[in-house]
XYZ file of C-alpha atoms in Angstrom:
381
model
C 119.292 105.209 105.109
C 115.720 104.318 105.406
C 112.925 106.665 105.320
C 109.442 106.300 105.719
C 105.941 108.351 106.920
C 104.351 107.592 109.880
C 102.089 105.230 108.405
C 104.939 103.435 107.284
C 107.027 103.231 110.378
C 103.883 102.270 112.138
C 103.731 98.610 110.088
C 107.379 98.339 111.608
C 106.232 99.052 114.978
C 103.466 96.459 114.705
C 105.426 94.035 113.428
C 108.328 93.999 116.011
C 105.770 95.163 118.899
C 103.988 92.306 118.659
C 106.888 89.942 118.504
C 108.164 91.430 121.360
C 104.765 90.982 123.525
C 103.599 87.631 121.650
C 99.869 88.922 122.195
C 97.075 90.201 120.055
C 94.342 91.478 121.413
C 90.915 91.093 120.578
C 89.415 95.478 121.155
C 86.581 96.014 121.838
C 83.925 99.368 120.472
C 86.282 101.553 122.630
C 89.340 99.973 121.458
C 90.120 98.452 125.043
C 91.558 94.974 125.544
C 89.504 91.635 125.649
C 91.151 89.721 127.632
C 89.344 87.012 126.998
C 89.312 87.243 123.234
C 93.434 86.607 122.217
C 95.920 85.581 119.575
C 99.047 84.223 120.001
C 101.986 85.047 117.954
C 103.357 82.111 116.280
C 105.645 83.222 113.141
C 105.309 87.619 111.539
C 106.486 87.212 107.398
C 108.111 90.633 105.567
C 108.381 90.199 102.163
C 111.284 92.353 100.816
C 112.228 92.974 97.204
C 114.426 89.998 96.576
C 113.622 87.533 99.202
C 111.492 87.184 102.482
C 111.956 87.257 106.012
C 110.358 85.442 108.766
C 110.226 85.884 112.459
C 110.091 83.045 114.436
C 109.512 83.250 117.634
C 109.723 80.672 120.661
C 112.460 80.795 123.445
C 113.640 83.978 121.274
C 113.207 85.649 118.152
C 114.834 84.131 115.343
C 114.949 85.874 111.878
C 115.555 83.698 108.449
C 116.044 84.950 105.162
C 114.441 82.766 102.194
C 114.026 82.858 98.406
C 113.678 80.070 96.194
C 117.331 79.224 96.497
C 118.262 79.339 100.141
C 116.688 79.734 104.313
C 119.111 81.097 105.680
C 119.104 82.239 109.760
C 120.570 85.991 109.919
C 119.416 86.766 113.319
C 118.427 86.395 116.960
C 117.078 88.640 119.885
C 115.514 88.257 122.976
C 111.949 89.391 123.726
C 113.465 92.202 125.420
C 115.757 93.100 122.664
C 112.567 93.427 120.512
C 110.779 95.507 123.687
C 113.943 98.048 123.245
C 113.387 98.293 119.434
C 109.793 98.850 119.510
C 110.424 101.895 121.663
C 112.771 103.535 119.998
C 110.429 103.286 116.239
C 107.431 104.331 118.941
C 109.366 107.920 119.936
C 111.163 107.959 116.266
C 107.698 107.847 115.127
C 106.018 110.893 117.377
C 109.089 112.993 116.672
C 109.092 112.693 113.272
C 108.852 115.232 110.906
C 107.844 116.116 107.023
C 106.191 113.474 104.581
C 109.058 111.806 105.296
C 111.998 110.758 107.909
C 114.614 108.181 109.361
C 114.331 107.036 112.686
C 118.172 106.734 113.272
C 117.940 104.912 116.413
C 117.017 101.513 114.651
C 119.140 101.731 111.639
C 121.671 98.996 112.368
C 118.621 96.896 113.757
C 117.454 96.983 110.065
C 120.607 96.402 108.366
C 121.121 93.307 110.995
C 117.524 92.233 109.836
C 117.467 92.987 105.988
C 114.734 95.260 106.380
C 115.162 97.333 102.956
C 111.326 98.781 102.893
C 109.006 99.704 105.501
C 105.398 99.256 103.538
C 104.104 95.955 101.808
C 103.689 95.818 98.475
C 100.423 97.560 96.793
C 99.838 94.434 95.162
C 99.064 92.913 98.759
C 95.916 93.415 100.616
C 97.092 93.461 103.851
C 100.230 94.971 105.965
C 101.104 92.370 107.996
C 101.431 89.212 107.433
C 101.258 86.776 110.815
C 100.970 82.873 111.793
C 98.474 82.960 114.981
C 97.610 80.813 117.568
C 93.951 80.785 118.106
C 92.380 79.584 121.453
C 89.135 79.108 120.601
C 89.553 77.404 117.480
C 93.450 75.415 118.838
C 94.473 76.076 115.531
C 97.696 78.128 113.960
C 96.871 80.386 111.101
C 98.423 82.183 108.411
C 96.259 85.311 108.368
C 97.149 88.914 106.875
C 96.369 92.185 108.866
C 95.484 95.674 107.396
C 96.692 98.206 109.493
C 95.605 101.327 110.656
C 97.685 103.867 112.992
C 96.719 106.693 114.900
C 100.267 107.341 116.358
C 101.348 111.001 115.767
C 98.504 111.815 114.575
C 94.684 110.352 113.512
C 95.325 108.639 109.933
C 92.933 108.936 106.850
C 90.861 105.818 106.509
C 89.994 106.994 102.868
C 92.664 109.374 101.221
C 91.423 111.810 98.626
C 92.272 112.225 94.996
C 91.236 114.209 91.876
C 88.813 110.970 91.225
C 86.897 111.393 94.573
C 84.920 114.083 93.491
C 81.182 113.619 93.539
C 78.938 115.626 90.915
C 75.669 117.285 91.572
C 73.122 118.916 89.236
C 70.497 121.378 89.183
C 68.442 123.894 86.949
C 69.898 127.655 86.201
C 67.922 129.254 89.087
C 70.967 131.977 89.733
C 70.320 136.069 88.995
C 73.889 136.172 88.855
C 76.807 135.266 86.403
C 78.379 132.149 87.759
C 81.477 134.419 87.636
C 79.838 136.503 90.242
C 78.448 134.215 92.064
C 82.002 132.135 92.885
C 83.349 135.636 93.474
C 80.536 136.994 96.219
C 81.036 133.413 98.092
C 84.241 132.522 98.021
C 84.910 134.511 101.495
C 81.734 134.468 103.658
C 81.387 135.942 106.812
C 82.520 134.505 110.252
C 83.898 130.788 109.925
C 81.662 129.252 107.660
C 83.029 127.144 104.814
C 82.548 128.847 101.366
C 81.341 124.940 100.147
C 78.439 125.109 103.163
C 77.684 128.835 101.987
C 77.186 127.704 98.535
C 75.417 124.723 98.300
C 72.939 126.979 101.072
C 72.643 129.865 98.925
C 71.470 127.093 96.065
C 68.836 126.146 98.540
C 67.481 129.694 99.507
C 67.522 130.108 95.270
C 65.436 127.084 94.897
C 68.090 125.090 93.396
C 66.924 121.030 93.988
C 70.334 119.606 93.890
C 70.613 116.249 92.232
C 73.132 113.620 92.443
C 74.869 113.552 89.155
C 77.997 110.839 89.262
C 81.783 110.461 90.507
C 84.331 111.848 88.454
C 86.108 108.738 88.766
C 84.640 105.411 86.926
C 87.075 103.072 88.858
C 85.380 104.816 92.329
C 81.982 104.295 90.965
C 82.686 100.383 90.029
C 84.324 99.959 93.651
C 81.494 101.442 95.234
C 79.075 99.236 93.293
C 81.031 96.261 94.176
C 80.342 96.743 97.775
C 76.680 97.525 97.357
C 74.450 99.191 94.390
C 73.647 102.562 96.077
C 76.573 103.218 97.990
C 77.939 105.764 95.148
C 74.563 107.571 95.509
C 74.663 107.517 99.591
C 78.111 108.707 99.836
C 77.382 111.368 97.195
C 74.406 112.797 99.394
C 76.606 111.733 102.572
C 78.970 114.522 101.214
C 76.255 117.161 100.342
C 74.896 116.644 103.611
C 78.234 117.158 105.307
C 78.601 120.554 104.281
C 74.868 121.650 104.389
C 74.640 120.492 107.863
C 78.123 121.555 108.698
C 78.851 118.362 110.594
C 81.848 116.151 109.721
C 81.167 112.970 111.916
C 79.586 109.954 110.048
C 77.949 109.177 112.975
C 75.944 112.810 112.580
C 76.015 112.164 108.715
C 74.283 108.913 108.648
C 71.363 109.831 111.104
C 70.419 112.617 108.969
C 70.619 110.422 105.979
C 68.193 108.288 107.848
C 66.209 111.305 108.505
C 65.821 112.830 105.175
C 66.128 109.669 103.201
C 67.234 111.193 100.201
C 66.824 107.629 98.542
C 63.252 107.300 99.436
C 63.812 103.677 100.916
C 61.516 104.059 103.709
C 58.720 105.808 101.428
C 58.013 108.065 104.678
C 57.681 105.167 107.004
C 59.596 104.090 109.969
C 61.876 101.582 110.011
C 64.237 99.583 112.309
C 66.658 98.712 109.284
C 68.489 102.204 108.881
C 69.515 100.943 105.508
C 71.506 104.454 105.117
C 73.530 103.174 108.177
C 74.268 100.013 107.320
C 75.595 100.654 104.045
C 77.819 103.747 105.231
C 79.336 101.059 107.678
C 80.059 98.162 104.621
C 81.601 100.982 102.922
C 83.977 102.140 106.004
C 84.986 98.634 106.597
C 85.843 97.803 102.593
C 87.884 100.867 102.958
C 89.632 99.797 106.125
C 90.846 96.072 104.712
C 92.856 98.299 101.560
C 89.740 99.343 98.944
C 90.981 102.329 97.556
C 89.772 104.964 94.599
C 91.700 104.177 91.590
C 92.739 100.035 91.937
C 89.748 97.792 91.145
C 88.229 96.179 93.932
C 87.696 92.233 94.236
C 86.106 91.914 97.960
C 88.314 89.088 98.509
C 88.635 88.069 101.734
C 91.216 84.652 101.764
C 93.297 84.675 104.759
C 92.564 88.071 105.903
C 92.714 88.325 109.259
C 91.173 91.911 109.793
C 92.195 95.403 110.988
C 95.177 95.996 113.663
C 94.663 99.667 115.103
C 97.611 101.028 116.528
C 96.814 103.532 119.113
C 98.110 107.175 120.092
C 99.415 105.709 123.211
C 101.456 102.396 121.645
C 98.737 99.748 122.282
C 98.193 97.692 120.273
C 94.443 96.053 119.709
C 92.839 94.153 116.669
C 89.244 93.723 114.991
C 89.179 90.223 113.812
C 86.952 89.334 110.884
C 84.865 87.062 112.906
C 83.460 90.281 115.195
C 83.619 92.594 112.490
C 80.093 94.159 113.614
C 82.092 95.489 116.348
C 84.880 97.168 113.965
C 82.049 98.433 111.667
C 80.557 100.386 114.492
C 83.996 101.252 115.924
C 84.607 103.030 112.533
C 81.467 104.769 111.982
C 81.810 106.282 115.822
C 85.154 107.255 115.215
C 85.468 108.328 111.739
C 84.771 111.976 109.915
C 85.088 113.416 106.321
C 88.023 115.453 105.901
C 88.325 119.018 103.204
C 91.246 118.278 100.982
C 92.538 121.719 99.512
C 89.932 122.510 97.086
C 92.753 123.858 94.543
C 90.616 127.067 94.005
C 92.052 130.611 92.488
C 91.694 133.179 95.375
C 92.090 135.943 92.605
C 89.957 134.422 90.514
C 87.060 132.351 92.337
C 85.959 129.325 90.237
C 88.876 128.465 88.531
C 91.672 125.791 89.170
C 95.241 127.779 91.045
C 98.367 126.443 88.911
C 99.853 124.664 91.668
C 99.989 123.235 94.957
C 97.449 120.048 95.344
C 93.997 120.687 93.068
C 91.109 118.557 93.681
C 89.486 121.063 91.558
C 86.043 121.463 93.569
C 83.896 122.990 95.527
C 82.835 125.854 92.983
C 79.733 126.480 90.395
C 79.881 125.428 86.970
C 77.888 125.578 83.913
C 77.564 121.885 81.566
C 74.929 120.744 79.458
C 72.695 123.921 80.271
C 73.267 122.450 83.990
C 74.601 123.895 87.227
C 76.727 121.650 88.771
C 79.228 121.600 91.834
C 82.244 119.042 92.888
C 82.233 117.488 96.086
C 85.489 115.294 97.267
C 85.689 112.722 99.247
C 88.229 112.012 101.912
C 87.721 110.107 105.299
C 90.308 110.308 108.366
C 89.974 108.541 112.099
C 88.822 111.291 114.597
């Protein structure tokens, strides 16, 4: 029986949804339908392990099976066979539970279909793979969708990892053991964050943090792919974050413009916001599949763009030509997230032995230094 997360399900519900409607929709900022801006749906491809399939659809919905030896038809429904199907992996979807479920209700559909996985292979850049029709251009197009859902839930646009940690410095200012000092702030008062209560205590001590590196080289080199000082404006993104206590990147990045921790603007205005610009490039990299640990190309043959799947089933796209539209839809609706910092409540500033350890958030001592761990993580809001 197949199993998937929601994430996964979701590229299933695309995939038939969209087959079943024959539209995609241009969104706009507020992810509402242009009407004006659509796609047609010519052809959706699923590669599976051994062969692929591919959805035809004209006066129905035709599936074939191919590999190198054989195209073989295996199936037909109507539009409104499809419209039944997409429903049932919709409410599958919002009911499911744990890391991992069937949705029960379409299991012969995927046996009729040969649908053995749910997700596209890593090796793949994008989710969905779809022939469109494109009225402005009259021209059909073989163009690959990442895809983003926020059914069931808001989905991480960046996950974490051990990698994702960013390093600051400073000088030994502390009258304190570090022991002691972990120990006093690991449980401050009312709801602060013991991360926001440290790096402030560091402040009122004198501490100037500085931005050190990220733990993880592969990160860095992604990072520096997109643009030169993006691992340095995420690192003081993050520091920022928790200082300020505000999670929205919209928040984040004024302040960055603000403080210019960079010293771009040499204490002169500017209309570039430079911080702002290169927060977004990052956010959108992210979005199309760049991830922490698997290098990076910025390659960008036959991608389409981003499909968002919204809470409510609709179903709206971002295509590559208006990207300055998804760039600012992502920095207005995007936050960082606090992964479990995998800390020892019985003994502050050391690593618990299990459960997930990102292994930050808490004073250290290297190279005569002080230094703290920030991680990274980004989800939709």
């Amino acid at each position: 029986m197949l199993k998937g997360n929601k994430g996964e399900w979701s590229e299933l519900y695309v995939l038939v949804t969209l087959l079943a409607e024959g539209n995609l929709f241009q969104s706009d900022v507020n992810l509402k339908k242009d009407f004006s801006n659509v796609y047609e749906i010519v052809k959706a491809y699923k590669s599976e392990s051994q062969y692929n399939l591919e959805f035809d659809r004209n006066d129905s919905i035709k599936i074939y099976k191919k590999n190198n030896q054989s195209n073989e038809q295996i199936g037909e429904f109507s539009f409104s066979d499809f419209s039944e199907i997409s429903k049932l992996l919709y409410n599958g979807i919002l009911k499911g539970k744990g890391s991992s479920f069937p949705i029960l209700e379409v299991q012969d559909f995927l046996k009729t279909s040969h649908i053995n996985k749910l997700k596209a292979d890593s090796s793949v850049k994008s989710d969905i793979q779809l022939k469109i029709y494109d009225h402005r251009l009259a021209t059909e197009t073989d163009l690959g969708f990442s895809i983003k859902s926020l059914i069931g839930g808001n989905s991480t646009l960046f996950n974490t990892g051990v990698g994702n940690n960013f390093i600051f410095s400073t000088v030994d200012g502390l009258k304190e053991t570090i022991e002691d000092f972990n120990a006093r702030t690991y449980k401050p008062e009312g709801r602060m964050s013991k991360l926001t209560f440290r790096l402030q205590e560091l402040q009122q001590l004198g501490c100037e943090m500085k931005f050190e590196k990220i733990q993880s080289n592969q990160l860095w080199k992604n990072l520096k792919m997109i643009d030169g000082d993006l691992p340095e404006i995420i690192g003081w993104s993050l520091y920022y974050r928790w200082v300020f206590r505000d999670s929205s990147l919209t928040k984040i990045s004024a302040i960055l413009e603000e403080m210019d921790p960079m010293n771009f603007y040499g204490g002169e205005a500017s209309e570039q916001k430079l911080y702002e610009y290169k927060l977004k490039r990052f956010l959108t990299e992210a979005a199309m599949g760049m991830t922490s640990e698997k290098p990076w190309l910025g390659e960008y043959d036959s991608f389409g763009g981003v499909i968002i799947a919204k809470k409510d089933g609709d179903i709206v796209c971002f295509h590559i030509y208006d990207f300055n539209l998804f760039r600012n839809y992502l920095l207005n609706n995007t936050k960082f997230e606090q992964p479990s910092t995998g800390e020892d409540a019985k003994f502050p500033g050391r690593p618990r032995a299990s459960g997930k350890n990102y292994n930050y958030g808490w004073l250290y001592r290297k190279d005569d230094l002080l230094k703290i761990k920030i991680n990274l993580q980004i989800r939709f809001k």
